[in-house]
Structures are given as structure tokens and as C-alpha cells.
XYZ file of C-alpha atoms in Angstrom:
600
model
C -2.590 15.634 24.943
C -1.277 15.945 22.090
C 2.126 16.564 23.371
C 1.960 13.681 26.335
C 0.997 11.170 24.048
C 3.600 11.713 22.076
C 5.828 11.439 25.105
C 4.631 8.085 26.154
C 5.178 6.473 23.048
C 9.100 8.376 22.739
C 9.696 6.541 26.767
C 7.664 3.093 26.044
C 10.413 1.697 23.455
C 9.274 -2.075 24.268
C 7.671 -4.291 22.007
C 4.313 -5.516 23.512
C 0.259 -4.681 23.451
C 0.798 -1.423 24.946
C 2.947 0.345 22.603
C 0.429 -1.284 20.235
C -2.439 0.599 22.024
C -0.322 4.132 22.479
C 0.016 4.416 19.023
C -3.425 3.755 18.440
C -4.723 6.169 20.807
C -2.532 9.140 19.494
C -4.259 8.046 16.024
C -7.536 8.580 17.718
C -6.602 12.093 19.004
C -5.523 13.149 15.968
C -7.757 11.800 13.923
C -8.876 14.979 12.050
C -5.727 16.860 11.922
C -4.586 15.733 9.283
C -1.111 14.907 10.900
C 1.250 12.288 9.054
C 2.963 10.996 11.888
C -0.744 9.850 12.885
C -0.285 7.488 9.339
C 3.384 6.258 10.761
C 2.376 4.808 14.189
C -0.833 3.598 12.339
C 1.134 1.918 10.404
C 3.667 0.723 13.166
C 0.487 -0.897 15.378
C -0.223 -2.850 12.486
C 2.875 -3.971 12.094
C 3.822 -4.757 15.551
C -0.218 -6.268 16.492
C 0.102 -8.627 13.524
C 3.903 -9.749 14.690
C 1.887 -10.227 18.647
C -1.229 -12.217 17.280
C -2.859 -8.831 18.851
C -6.190 -8.767 16.690
C -7.879 -6.450 18.863
C -5.293 -3.729 18.018
C -4.769 -5.163 14.380
C -7.940 -4.292 13.791
C -8.189 -0.675 15.578
C -4.828 0.019 13.759
C -6.789 -1.165 10.108
C -9.588 0.982 11.759
C -6.864 4.525 11.984
C -5.170 3.577 8.402
C -8.382 4.024 6.728
C -10.264 7.204 8.880
C -6.435 8.979 7.852
C -7.039 8.346 4.397
C -10.983 9.063 5.034
C -10.104 12.392 6.053
C -8.135 12.892 3.205
C -10.913 12.321 1.075
C -8.287 9.450 -0.755
C -11.832 6.762 -0.625
C -10.578 4.562 -2.527
C -7.950 3.481 0.155
C -9.857 4.359 3.014
C -12.681 1.618 2.116
C -9.819 -0.925 1.833
C -8.536 -0.758 5.359
C -12.098 0.065 6.654
C -13.590 -3.463 5.101
C -9.936 -5.217 6.042
C -11.305 -4.310 10.070
C -14.681 -5.024 9.622
C -13.849 -8.786 8.287
C -11.213 -9.702 11.115
C -13.936 -7.796 13.590
C -16.390 -10.330 12.452
C -14.097 -13.210 12.404
C -13.195 -12.172 15.986
C -17.173 -11.973 17.297
C -15.491 -8.288 18.948
C -18.928 -6.952 18.376
C -17.752 -3.338 19.807
C -14.979 -3.392 16.410
C -18.244 -5.132 14.433
C -19.609 -1.649 15.230
C -17.521 0.644 14.646
C -16.539 -1.008 11.365
C -20.055 -0.968 10.091
C -20.066 2.732 10.989
C -16.937 3.953 9.853
C -18.081 2.018 6.269
C -21.578 3.409 6.213
C -19.350 6.978 7.000
C -17.647 6.645 3.895
C -21.011 5.162 1.764
C -22.263 8.392 2.575
C -19.732 10.985 1.679
C -19.899 8.655 -1.840
C -23.264 9.019 -2.344
C -24.423 5.526 -1.124
C -26.336 6.474 1.331
C -29.135 3.505 0.822
C -26.278 1.185 1.636
C -25.053 3.233 4.461
C -28.033 3.610 6.334
C -28.325 -0.355 6.369
C -24.624 -0.302 8.001
C -25.997 2.090 9.921
C -29.200 0.610 10.773
C -27.236 -2.437 11.493
C -24.468 -1.027 13.960
C -27.252 0.836 15.830
C -29.701 -2.641 16.478
C -26.367 -4.051 18.341
C -25.175 -1.093 20.070
C -29.593 -1.221 21.242
C -28.875 -5.016 22.296
C -25.892 -4.753 24.137
C -27.528 -2.037 26.217
C -25.832 1.272 25.802
C -28.787 3.349 24.329
C -27.318 6.531 25.747
C -23.930 6.021 25.137
C -21.399 8.607 23.177
C -21.165 5.725 20.486
C -24.524 5.819 19.754
C -24.127 9.825 19.722
C -21.414 8.878 16.564
C -23.607 6.760 14.547
C -27.165 8.717 14.859
C -24.525 11.875 13.563
C -23.992 9.803 10.955
C -27.402 8.801 10.058
C -28.746 12.048 9.786
C -25.775 12.916 7.404
C -27.306 10.137 5.172
C -31.031 10.705 5.585
C -29.823 14.700 4.269
C -27.839 12.839 1.558
C -30.776 11.707 0.979
C -33.052 14.382 0.496
C -34.475 13.814 3.509
C -33.613 17.454 6.118
C -36.694 17.039 8.344
C -35.166 13.196 9.742
C -32.116 14.679 9.573
C -33.111 17.719 12.333
C -34.579 14.488 14.135
C -31.650 12.673 14.588
C -29.486 15.341 14.942
C -31.909 16.451 18.050
C -31.813 13.369 19.322
C -27.482 13.531 19.347
C -28.131 16.604 21.576
C -29.785 15.623 23.992
C -28.018 12.687 24.353
C -24.476 14.930 24.464
C -26.194 17.200 26.635
C -26.857 14.239 29.380
C -23.686 13.581 28.781
C -22.218 16.287 28.949
C -20.260 15.874 25.890
C -18.950 19.725 25.075
C -17.896 18.550 20.956
C -20.935 16.706 20.596
C -22.875 19.854 21.504
C -21.124 21.683 19.318
C -20.646 19.082 16.625
C -24.870 18.088 16.262
C -25.710 22.170 16.530
C -23.644 22.742 13.607
C -25.252 20.171 12.145
C -29.324 21.276 12.999
C -28.093 24.405 11.970
C -26.969 22.850 8.074
C -30.342 21.131 8.000
C -32.474 24.229 8.889
C -30.434 25.917 5.798
C -31.985 22.868 3.115
C -35.530 23.217 4.891
C -35.274 27.506 4.401
C -35.219 28.246 8.202
C -32.183 30.256 7.631
C -33.110 32.986 10.554
C -33.151 29.424 13.205
C -30.132 27.957 11.402
C -27.852 30.712 12.235
C -29.222 31.077 15.916
C -28.328 26.943 16.325
C -25.190 27.850 14.399
C -23.360 30.644 15.747
C -24.128 27.998 19.157
C -21.868 25.422 17.421
C -19.440 28.492 17.250
C -19.131 29.201 20.662
C -19.203 26.149 22.186
C -16.580 25.373 19.187
C -14.314 28.480 20.066
C -14.805 27.686 24.382
C -13.016 23.994 24.122
C -10.866 24.545 20.962
C -12.904 22.503 18.063
C -11.233 24.257 15.470
C -11.736 21.792 12.867
C -15.706 21.865 13.257
C -15.577 26.062 12.770
C -14.825 25.488 9.048
C -17.793 23.697 8.464
C -20.195 25.483 10.616
C -18.601 29.077 8.892
C -19.835 27.489 5.430
C -23.327 27.195 6.672
C -23.537 30.145 8.274
C -22.259 31.735 4.697
C -24.849 29.696 2.840
C -27.329 31.334 5.418
C -26.612 34.929 4.584
C -26.311 34.041 0.704
C -30.771 32.748 0.473
C -31.014 36.111 3.153
C -29.276 38.265 0.426
C -26.928 39.367 2.986
C -24.026 38.987 0.076
C -21.118 40.915 1.523
C -21.748 38.725 4.980
C -22.100 35.593 3.016
C -18.572 36.194 1.216
C -16.453 36.857 4.561
C -18.014 33.665 6.568
C -17.389 31.693 3.147
C -13.956 32.877 2.578
C -12.676 32.709 6.840
C -14.041 28.833 5.642
C -12.063 28.337 2.860
C -8.715 28.949 4.826
C -9.959 26.917 7.593
C -10.840 24.044 5.101
C -7.568 24.338 3.155
C -5.316 24.491 6.372
C -7.428 21.272 7.286
C -7.215 19.359 4.068
C -10.827 19.119 4.362
C -11.327 18.281 0.966
C -15.423 17.914 1.024
C -15.719 21.049 2.745
C -13.786 22.552 0.214
C -16.475 21.342 -2.442
C -19.273 22.833 -0.846
C -17.235 26.083 -0.129
C -16.626 26.476 -4.050
C -20.184 25.605 -5.180
C -21.464 28.531 -2.434
C -18.953 30.849 -3.779
C -20.081 30.888 -7.332
C -23.654 31.254 -6.485
C -22.931 34.182 -4.204
C -19.866 36.055 -6.845
C -23.372 35.214 -9.371
C -25.058 37.071 -7.361
C -23.037 39.797 -7.372
C -21.786 39.679 -10.993
C -18.505 38.749 -10.013
C -18.046 36.527 -13.402
C -14.549 36.595 -12.899
C -14.574 35.517 -9.512
C -16.399 33.169 -10.399
C -15.439 31.233 -13.221
C -12.087 31.309 -10.515
C -15.175 29.062 -7.809
C -15.799 27.109 -11.204
C -12.774 25.881 -11.795
C -11.919 25.984 -7.662
C -14.761 23.266 -7.058
C -14.071 21.013 -10.091
C -10.967 20.337 -9.560
C -12.388 19.329 -6.404
C -14.845 17.511 -6.935
C -12.525 15.465 -10.091
C -10.036 15.005 -7.305
C -12.305 13.032 -4.587
C -15.135 11.356 -7.941
C -12.233 10.640 -9.701
C -14.209 7.395 -12.203
C -10.747 4.905 -11.208
C -11.523 6.160 -7.769
C -15.212 5.074 -7.851
C -14.520 2.061 -9.677
C -11.443 0.942 -7.263
C -14.443 1.760 -4.335
C -17.306 -0.439 -6.366
C -14.624 -3.149 -6.851
C -14.076 -3.303 -3.496
C -16.993 -3.051 -2.342
C -18.054 -6.081 -4.409
C -14.931 -8.052 -3.480
C -16.459 -7.646 0.082
C -19.906 -8.749 -0.944
C -18.962 -11.538 -2.885
C -16.313 -12.763 0.618
C -19.522 -12.416 2.648
C -21.736 -15.054 0.946
C -18.626 -16.951 0.148
C -18.361 -17.279 4.167
C -22.497 -17.474 4.239
C -22.151 -21.135 2.309
C -19.101 -22.031 3.802
C -20.800 -21.601 7.371
C -23.947 -23.191 5.768
C -21.927 -26.164 4.842
C -20.352 -26.563 8.166
C -24.111 -26.518 9.535
C -25.143 -28.954 7.175
C -21.859 -31.373 7.763
C -22.729 -31.117 11.519
C -26.439 -32.340 11.085
C -25.663 -34.813 8.618
C -22.800 -36.092 11.649
C -25.408 -36.410 14.156
C -28.189 -37.404 12.203
C -26.291 -40.657 11.222
C -24.609 -41.019 15.158
C -28.817 -41.119 16.722
C -29.647 -43.701 13.269
C -26.583 -45.733 14.460
C -28.391 -46.132 18.057
C -31.687 -46.339 16.487
C -30.442 -49.280 14.147
C -29.244 -51.475 17.324
C -32.127 -50.687 19.521
C -35.016 -50.938 16.365
C -33.197 -53.169 13.546
C -32.565 -53.599 10.057
C -36.028 -52.047 9.324
C -35.649 -48.620 10.758
C -32.031 -48.895 9.257
C -33.574 -48.799 6.197
C -35.535 -46.355 6.577
C -32.808 -44.486 8.373
C -30.586 -44.170 5.152
C -33.636 -43.923 3.050
C -33.948 -40.307 5.108
C -30.489 -39.501 4.909
C -30.463 -39.532 1.131
C -33.598 -37.313 1.220
C -31.383 -34.999 2.872
C -28.277 -35.034 1.326
C -30.301 -34.113 -1.653
C -32.339 -31.274 0.292
C -28.526 -30.037 1.145
C -27.743 -30.016 -2.646
C -30.521 -27.723 -3.656
C -30.055 -25.400 -1.221
C -26.436 -25.461 -1.913
C -27.446 -25.071 -6.439
C -30.087 -22.042 -5.331
C -27.335 -20.483 -3.177
C -25.167 -20.406 -6.241
C -27.710 -19.142 -8.042
C -28.301 -16.083 -6.353
C -25.040 -14.912 -6.004
C -24.088 -15.491 -9.636
C -28.042 -13.246 -10.201
C -25.666 -10.678 -7.218
C -23.309 -10.144 -9.601
C -24.478 -9.930 -12.819
C -26.343 -6.866 -11.037
C -23.155 -5.164 -9.820
C -22.122 -5.837 -13.929
C -24.933 -4.040 -14.991
C -24.598 -1.120 -12.312
C -21.073 -0.275 -12.891
C -21.931 -0.335 -17.155
C -24.476 2.557 -15.886
C -22.408 4.183 -13.895
C -19.768 4.066 -17.479
C -22.559 4.848 -19.378
C -23.360 8.210 -17.241
C -20.048 9.614 -17.238
C -18.880 8.977 -20.853
C -22.231 11.214 -21.463
C -21.010 13.790 -18.360
C -17.471 13.456 -20.899
C -19.696 14.673 -23.545
C -21.677 17.587 -22.413
C -19.482 19.713 -21.465
C -15.882 19.245 -23.335
C -12.513 21.096 -22.958
C -13.746 22.077 -26.983
C -16.063 23.876 -25.925
C -15.487 25.871 -22.828
C -12.551 27.363 -24.915
C -14.630 28.018 -28.163
C -16.799 29.701 -25.767
C -14.869 31.719 -23.737
C -13.156 32.716 -26.987
C -16.148 34.093 -28.804
C -16.559 35.720 -25.742
C -12.842 36.861 -25.537
C -13.110 38.918 -28.617
C -16.802 40.040 -27.839
C -15.010 42.450 -25.060
C -11.511 43.069 -27.410
C -13.374 43.958 -30.272
C -17.581 43.621 -30.451
C -20.226 44.539 -28.189
C -19.052 44.652 -23.836
C -22.765 44.501 -23.117
C -23.325 41.828 -24.645
C -20.005 39.732 -24.083
C -20.435 40.441 -20.477
C -24.368 38.885 -21.312
C -22.631 36.025 -22.633
C -19.700 35.724 -19.854
C -23.125 35.323 -17.240
C -24.769 32.926 -19.600
C -21.478 30.393 -18.952
C -21.476 31.088 -15.887
C -25.100 30.273 -15.266
C -24.589 26.875 -17.770
C -21.428 26.137 -15.900
C -23.180 25.971 -12.345
C -26.754 24.285 -13.691
C -24.457 21.432 -15.702
C -22.113 20.993 -12.831
C -25.531 20.612 -10.715
C -27.921 18.244 -12.648
C -24.578 15.857 -13.813
C -24.442 13.565 -10.193
C -29.335 13.831 -10.570
C -31.392 10.266 -12.103
C -33.906 13.674 -13.332
C -34.696 16.776 -14.889
C -37.166 18.167 -15.701
C -38.030 18.535 -19.059
C -38.402 22.436 -19.184
C -34.508 22.373 -17.241
C -32.995 20.271 -20.572
C -34.760 23.191 -22.235
C -33.364 26.104 -20.540
C -29.871 24.583 -20.460
C -30.226 24.042 -24.496
C -31.573 27.412 -24.961
C -28.424 28.669 -22.885
C -25.722 26.633 -24.400
C -27.475 27.411 -28.024
C -26.109 31.326 -26.881
C -22.995 30.406 -26.945
C -22.655 28.925 -30.342
C -24.384 31.288 -31.895
C -21.440 33.205 -30.964
C -19.603 31.705 -33.289
C -21.482 32.275 -36.360
C -21.993 35.961 -39.090
C -25.518 36.286 -38.326
C -26.790 32.836 -40.784
C -27.450 30.156 -37.467
C -31.485 30.681 -36.633
C -32.633 27.917 -33.896
C -35.489 27.029 -32.368
C -37.211 24.430 -29.503
C -40.463 23.282 -29.776
C -42.151 21.695 -26.882
C -45.894 20.066 -27.594
C -48.172 22.150 -26.480
C -50.434 19.525 -23.800
C -46.586 18.637 -22.885
C -46.504 19.782 -19.068
C -42.259 20.479 -19.077
C -41.961 21.175 -15.130
C -43.980 18.088 -14.570
C -42.672 15.490 -16.843
C -38.991 14.560 -15.784
C -36.306 13.000 -17.891
C -32.931 11.758 -17.690
C -29.823 14.619 -17.652
C -27.143 14.893 -19.952
C -28.552 13.192 -23.418
C -29.657 15.717 -25.673
C -26.891 18.006 -26.566
C -23.885 16.077 -27.641
C -26.690 15.557 -30.350
C -26.966 19.654 -31.046
C -23.039 19.996 -30.834
C -22.503 17.340 -33.618
C -25.496 18.608 -35.942
C -24.011 22.620 -34.923
C -20.026 21.044 -35.737
C -20.641 18.137 -38.238
C -23.248 19.730 -40.325
C -24.066 23.421 -40.411
C -20.054 24.641 -39.211
C -19.132 23.626 -43.267
C -22.543 24.351 -45.051
C -22.412 28.490 -46.925
C -25.729 30.050 -46.571
C -28.694 29.887 -43.640
C -27.874 27.237 -41.082
C -30.901 26.140 -39.446
C -31.744 23.665 -36.340
C -34.466 22.435 -34.942
C -35.365 20.394 -31.469
C -38.969 19.102 -31.080
C -40.079 17.093 -28.515
C -43.329 15.527 -28.198
C -44.958 12.590 -26.511
C -45.172 9.038 -28.133
C -48.086 7.536 -28.463
C -48.637 5.416 -25.109
C -46.891 8.136 -23.843
C -44.809 5.937 -22.092
C -41.740 8.468 -23.358
C -40.850 11.368 -25.223
C -39.727 11.847 -28.766
C -36.790 14.249 -28.776
C -35.371 15.160 -33.135
C -32.273 16.630 -33.489
C -33.314 18.403 -37.770
C -30.523 20.438 -39.009
C -30.035 21.490 -42.868
C -26.479 21.115 -42.684
C -24.470 18.639 -45.192
C -25.202 15.506 -44.269
C -23.275 12.543 -42.806
C -21.309 11.441 -46.313
C -20.120 14.746 -46.699
C -18.848 15.004 -43.080
C -16.928 11.646 -43.366
C -15.201 13.028 -46.570
C -13.632 16.109 -44.450
C -12.595 13.478 -41.805
C -15.315 15.422 -39.217
C -17.114 12.063 -37.446
C -14.240 11.427 -34.493
C -16.007 13.769 -32.230
C -19.254 12.338 -33.097
C -18.482 8.645 -33.049
C -17.553 8.824 -29.066
C -20.106 11.204 -27.913
C -23.135 9.415 -29.741
C -21.624 5.681 -29.129
C -22.070 6.891 -25.421
C -25.619 7.915 -25.724
C -26.700 4.938 -27.382
C -25.094 2.678 -25.044
C -26.980 4.493 -22.364
C -30.555 4.635 -23.351
C -30.021 1.161 -24.496
C -29.170 0.468 -20.686
C -32.474 2.575 -19.677
C -34.964 0.672 -22.513
C -33.993 -3.077 -21.788
C -36.967 -4.117 -23.247
C -36.727 -2.485 -26.471
C -33.701 -2.306 -29.140
C -31.392 -0.168 -30.269
C -32.937 0.706 -33.691
C -36.797 1.499 -31.308
C -34.950 4.248 -28.971
C -32.591 5.806 -31.841
C -32.370 6.080 -35.000
C -29.928 8.370 -38.106
C -31.920 9.719 -40.852
C -30.585 11.318 -43.920
C -32.887 14.424 -45.800
C -33.316 14.519 -49.113
C -34.619 17.672 -51.360
C -37.085 17.510 -54.008
C -33.533 16.671 -56.947
C -32.461 13.943 -54.270
C -29.557 15.864 -53.055
C -28.876 16.403 -49.690
C -30.923 18.779 -47.662
C -29.607 17.337 -43.456
C -29.764 15.094 -41.020
C -31.916 14.229 -38.750
C -31.668 12.379 -35.164
C -34.935 10.750 -33.209
C -34.720 8.966 -29.744
C -36.916 7.932 -27.253
C -36.427 9.556 -24.043
C -38.045 7.193 -20.453
C -40.500 9.472 -18.604
C -40.570 10.477 -15.046
C -43.561 11.882 -13.353
C -42.667 14.079 -10.749
C -44.753 13.639 -7.519
């Protein structure tokens, strides 16, 4: 099919709408191949359609450009083209293109962890499709597939299975082989999440058979990945590695960044279970590289900015539309009033004028209300942006390159000169800590027990740098259920690191660090206290050791204030310089209030 389309494009050189459609058809047929020629043809189709004022072709070309960058996981560029295509479709009131635009935009929201926005767009697209009488169609199968993916991202895997089974039913009735292979692979993936691994293998094996029979090589990578995950859970590690490596090869060939991310994360777990820490470390590095490429701060900011601009333009368009309707209403009212004036007379004319003035007052009030709502929406966007930036700063301070270098250097010294058994144990700790931090980095909350476990692993690694004179203790108040209570992640470790680097590292003699967790009196938050017997903040400042601390504590303070908007910063975060009986420096104590999230 690819060759035949290329031949048609090459032989048809007339610059008209037929050529635009041929270029778009090639892009659609090669959407999953990563073919750079598809990008070139999409750009040519857009320019020609714009020149011809061929709006339908212009919209299709914009969607093709978005699809190319979406498949390459360059989401900041993809969203620009998707929103331009959707805006043009809405202006033309082309419901078919509106459905396509909303589906594309929702798929991108799913990939960038904005599932609620994705579901809203999918539901609006599905409602338009059902209104058009296309309940049993390939387009609806595509929308339901994406809705299943959105529910999966939200953790509702049972609902995801229901939607993918609806897709399978539609595709079997319409005999769409690609949809059958895709939906079976998706059902298998969701069954893995539900712990039904044997049942998952049945669907995944069937998906691979259909894909191979019809040459759908693009689908094989994700199915092999899911089979590898199933074998991991069934503790058949050799089979898991085999299928994951096959998936890795296909994902690299297709430059499927999203699948590469999942494969490397799963390989990390398999190698860790096998005790192959060298490959586990390599998989960790590969995972972090792909993750940074897809979800880098700058890309996320561009996506947020473009989306905010689109939402603002929609609100402005709504306001303009309301104003136009109001003006039409005013003109109709005026015309009616003139007719009444000529029949009824001056008395009714005065009444009409009074009504006209009252209508203008009502319109003015409505416009003011719309402006107020728009301002509130903009404030909300700014607040969300601040929360995101503070969380990113907290993540940077959680696992900085300096700590990774020190930990690996200490482990290397143990291998070369010390206890190799201990070195191997610490390497395992380092791999486990890295994986756990990657897992919690995207979560809004984690259990208190998980936080304590992460801190313990971190302190075990830091302990290697001291000469048997470092003591640490983590205390949780007895009546606290640390598995039930949840707190925001990545707030405590930077404070512990500050205590070690700027307080204890420069101290001679016994070095003591203690972390205490207790409930506040109103039981609405956890009080966390980090106490050390280090040299104190004044001495640390004199040797210029506060530069790193200023970054992490500022980030933590900012995030705490966002999490506790009704409290002042002094109420949720404080430093205390400890003194002994003689008034000499005896260390530092940091206390902060962490908002509680009760698990259900």
C-alpha cells in the first residue's frame, strides 16, 4: 500500500485538492511507522491546502503533523498542531473533524498524565458520534479504545477491561483485524494489572497471532512487553527477560518512547529479582533518560501553556458569541418596539425604552460575571503551575547527582578494599532506593511506612561514608497506623541530607541524627522533627556550606505553603538552634507539619 501511494503521489503533480488528499492518505497509512517522509508530506499538504483555502484538507494535514510528533513522544509540538486542527474544525462546524480533533487531544492528555481532561474530551467526541448514528463504527472503536487507556491511567483497570471488550465486540462484528489484535493486547495488559496473569497470557498470545498474520508489527512491541510483565509476576524470570528484550528491539526500531519507558522499568524489576545488579543499574539509567526525554520540565511547561492559551481562546470565543446573540436580541427588540410605537402610542414607547435599558443592564451584568469567571480560571491555572514547579524542585533535591556519585563511590570502595558482601548488599539497597523513588515521584501521596522505609535505605547508604561514629534513629509514635496514614512524598529526605552534609559531616566525635513522626493535637497533620547534634547553622554558614541547603529548604518551604494555604509558613515549617547547659551550640532541630491523607 505504501508503494502504491508513493507511485500515485509521484505521478500526480497537479497542485489541487486531489494532491492534498493523496498526501494526507499517505500520512494516515504510515502513522505508526515513524516515517520522516510522512512529516514532509504532511507539511506539503498543509501549505497547499492553505493556499487553496481547502479547510478540510488543512485540518487533516494539521492532525497528521500532530500524529507524527505524538508517535515520536514530542508532545509539546504535537499539542500545538492538534489544537490548531480542532480550532479550525470548530470554526467550520465540521463534526467529523471535531471528533477526530478531540480524540487526538484526549490521547495526548492521556500520555501526559492528564486523564480527567482526556476523559472529558473523549466523552464529548463519543456523544457527537452517537448523535450522528455511528454507534457501530471504526471511529467509535478508536474512541472507546482511548477511553479504556484513560481509565487504565487512573488505576480503574476493571473499567478499562469493560471498554476494551466493547471495542473487541465492535471489531469482531465489523471484521477489523487490526482492532481485534489491538483490543486483545489491551485486555491482556489490563488483566495483568488485575493480577489475572494466566488469563492475560491467553489474550496476549491471541493478539500476537492476529498481528503476525496481518503484518501489524507495530502492535508486537507492546504485546511482548505485556507478556514479559506477566511472566515476571508468575516468577518465570527467564521467559520474562526473553519477551522484554524482543519488545525492546521493536520499540527501538519504531522509536516508541512510551513503550520503551515501560519496558526499561519492567526490566529493572526482573534484573533486581535475579540479583543482576549491573543490568538493573543500566535499565535504571535507560529509564531515566527516556523519562526525561518525554516528561522534561520544559516540554510539560509548553504543553501547559498551549493548553491554557486554547482554553482562554475558547472562553473568549464564547463571550464574543454571547455578545453577538445579545446584539441580535437588542436589534430584534428595537424593531419590535418601533412597530408597537406606531400602533399603541407614546405610553408604550416609554415602557419599551425602560425595558430596553433594563435589558442592557442585564447584559452588562452577565458580561461582568463572565469576565470574573475567566479571571478565576486564570488564577487557578497559575496556582496549578506553581504546584507543579515546586514538586519538580522537590524531586530534584530528592535524588541529586552528588548523592548518586557519593553512594556509588562508597560502594566501589567496598568492592575494592572492604567487605564485598556488604558492598553487594548496599548496591542492592541503592538499586531498590532508585526504583522506589522513580515509582513515588509521580504520586500525590504515599504511606508513612513507605516514607520511613525510603529514609532508612537512604541513611544506610549515607552511613558508609562515616567511620563507625554515625548513629541514626527513626521513631514513629506508637498509636500511629503508618500503613493507613498517607503524606505528600519527597519532603523529608532533603532535610535529612542537609543535617548530614552541613551539620554532622563537619563534626568530630559521635554524630547523632534522629527523625520523629507524631500526630498533631488536632490529628489533622503529621509533625515531623529532624534533630542532629551537628555544628549548627552559624558554623555551617561560616564555612560556606549553606548553598545547597538554601535550594532544598526553599523548595520544601514553598511546597509546604502550597499544601497548607490556610496557615502561615512559620506555622508549618521552622528551624531551632539547640544549645547545651553552657549555652554552646548542640545541634539543629527542624520541624514541619505534613498534611494527612487517609487511605480508604
